[in-house]
């Protein structure tokens, strides 16, 4: 089992291009099913979750070819609407195929998705919304059999009780195959939703409102393949920024929109970092220990992203002063805390709250990645720690980070992967 060997305490300096966004590319790849022909997706990151998505597309009858960071999806021969349990269990995001298959073929057979370590993430909102659009869904022993109802699919108003990103995306995809207007009230406002809307528009869909709480889709029009460049990954950018903050130094990240990182940048500036932004770049410098900041409460966009909670906590744990974190999105999102404590971190947990008291300097330790963002947090902590750390269970990290060790070495980190 391979692991990262990290010698901490080396400042990070240089420039780094951020890869395409994991949370954006997965629904975009599913959207390729909506029209026969070849869609071309640029800036597609090479991640294990993306590989699993491409495997699903191939199983369904599509051709999926990758050359560098460009992927070509030909959905002309789409002939299956069922995804076996073994593929569904590889990642939670596989449920996004439900809306796309329903829109294109009028039927879908899936299993409840897996691949998540963050506690239960029910898909009730997805299923309720699809039923509102006219789908009939039979749930039996973990399987979902979905098909157009007797009266077919038609646009409706759908009110989401919480701004679920996945449910918003699934509704957008399904609505493209529903005659009439579908209005999503209480929609998620994340930048990844806007990226999906941009791709759907390129395919000929009539859709407006992404980035606001109300999205309108006029469905039923013929769609065609399209070419699209995926947005930069704001969570990967936040991870590298926290790495620089923890280790010290100065780095410029390109290929990411600073306005998608506003909440994270505000925290890093308050902690003592110097931040400069341009149209598609962010520069961060830090020359001293990080200080405690006001409470960090995760919230739907534009609030502080839950996916950046662990990496910021890891950076602040090796600084000075106290910071309160409150996790409002997911259960089991503090699984990295026990590993940080092995490095000397002082973190106390009470329910959804975690009080981090900076200890001045963490020390190296043998660590195991508990999940995707928790694994990245351990790398961030190790970069700023004294001595050597070993981070194992890299399969979690590879779900969302392309060449993490290579990119950090380019910034001057002493990190290598060992068998």
mmCIF file of N, CA, C and O in Angstrom, residues 12 36 55 71 85 146 163 183 200 223-224 227-228 232 250 300 305 343:
data_model
loop_
_atom_site.group_PDB
_atom_site.id
_atom_site.type_symbol
_atom_site.label_atom_id
_atom_site.label_comp_id
_atom_site.label_asym_id
_atom_site.label_seq_id
_atom_site.Cartn_x
_atom_site.Cartn_y
_atom_site.Cartn_z
ATOM 1 N N UNK A 12 6.782 26.910 0.845
ATOM 2 C CA UNK A 12 6.315 26.623 -0.506
ATOM 3 C C UNK A 12 6.360 27.910 -1.323
ATOM 4 O O UNK A 12 5.823 28.945 -0.891
ATOM 5 N N UNK A 36 -27.144 12.484 -28.682
ATOM 6 C CA UNK A 36 -26.242 11.616 -29.447
ATOM 7 C C UNK A 36 -25.153 12.445 -30.110
ATOM 8 O O UNK A 36 -25.348 13.629 -30.409
ATOM 9 N N UNK A 55 -16.098 4.854 -16.809
ATOM 10 C CA UNK A 55 -16.443 3.428 -16.875
ATOM 11 C C UNK A 55 -17.950 3.238 -16.977
ATOM 12 O O UNK A 55 -18.433 2.367 -17.716
ATOM 13 N N UNK A 71 -11.378 15.027 -22.749
ATOM 14 C CA UNK A 71 -12.148 13.788 -22.855
ATOM 15 C C UNK A 71 -13.216 13.972 -23.933
ATOM 16 O O UNK A 71 -13.877 15.007 -23.987
ATOM 17 N N UNK A 85 -24.502 -2.497 -9.454
ATOM 18 C CA UNK A 85 -24.202 -2.036 -8.094
ATOM 19 C C UNK A 85 -22.709 -1.792 -7.886
ATOM 20 O O UNK A 85 -22.312 -0.857 -7.203
ATOM 21 N N UNK A 146 -36.589 3.522 -12.290
ATOM 22 C CA UNK A 146 -37.216 4.798 -12.592
ATOM 23 C C UNK A 146 -37.638 4.822 -14.056
ATOM 24 O O UNK A 146 -36.887 4.399 -14.938
ATOM 25 N N UNK A 163 -30.825 23.535 -0.012
ATOM 26 C CA UNK A 163 -30.203 23.778 -1.322
ATOM 27 C C UNK A 163 -29.185 22.700 -1.685
ATOM 28 O O UNK A 163 -27.969 22.927 -1.725
ATOM 29 N N UNK A 183 -39.256 24.876 -12.773
ATOM 30 C CA UNK A 183 -38.653 25.914 -11.938
ATOM 31 C C UNK A 183 -38.179 25.279 -10.637
ATOM 32 O O UNK A 183 -38.953 24.616 -9.950
ATOM 33 N N UNK A 200 -24.942 22.950 -20.529
ATOM 34 C CA UNK A 200 -26.278 22.644 -21.052
ATOM 35 C C UNK A 200 -26.713 23.688 -22.083
ATOM 36 O O UNK A 200 -27.319 23.347 -23.106
ATOM 37 N N UNK A 223 -31.478 18.507 -28.209
ATOM 38 C CA UNK A 223 -30.142 18.926 -27.792
ATOM 39 C C UNK A 223 -29.095 18.350 -28.729
ATOM 40 O O UNK A 223 -29.345 17.372 -29.436
ATOM 41 N N UNK A 224 -27.928 18.941 -28.721
ATOM 42 C CA UNK A 224 -26.844 18.488 -29.586
ATOM 43 C C UNK A 224 -25.553 18.430 -28.775
ATOM 44 O O UNK A 224 -25.445 19.066 -27.715
ATOM 45 N N UNK A 227 -18.955 21.461 -26.892
ATOM 46 C CA UNK A 227 -17.573 21.533 -26.399
ATOM 47 C C UNK A 227 -17.550 22.477 -25.209
ATOM 48 O O UNK A 227 -18.204 23.527 -25.225
ATOM 49 N N UNK A 228 -16.798 22.105 -24.184
ATOM 50 C CA UNK A 228 -16.842 22.894 -22.945
ATOM 51 C C UNK A 228 -15.530 22.744 -22.196
ATOM 52 O O UNK A 228 -14.895 21.685 -22.212
ATOM 53 N N UNK A 232 -11.951 25.770 -12.987
ATOM 54 C CA UNK A 232 -10.910 25.318 -12.073
ATOM 55 C C UNK A 232 -11.497 24.859 -10.751
ATOM 56 O O UNK A 232 -12.564 25.315 -10.320
ATOM 57 N N UNK A 250 5.329 31.760 -0.444
ATOM 58 C CA UNK A 250 4.469 32.543 -1.322
ATOM 59 C C UNK A 250 4.243 31.779 -2.610
ATOM 60 O O UNK A 250 5.198 31.317 -3.241
ATOM 61 N N UNK A 300 -24.019 26.458 2.898
ATOM 62 C CA UNK A 300 -24.119 26.427 1.438
ATOM 63 C C UNK A 300 -23.509 27.690 0.835
ATOM 64 O O UNK A 300 -23.459 28.744 1.478
ATOM 65 N N UNK A 305 -17.217 26.771 2.524
ATOM 66 C CA UNK A 305 -17.497 25.423 2.008
ATOM 67 C C UNK A 305 -17.104 24.322 2.971
ATOM 68 O O UNK A 305 -16.009 24.340 3.541
ATOM 69 N N UNK A 343 -0.479 14.299 15.729
ATOM 70 C CA UNK A 343 0.594 15.244 15.399
ATOM 71 C C UNK A 343 0.753 16.308 16.491
ATOM 72 O O UNK A 343 1.531 17.249 16.338
#
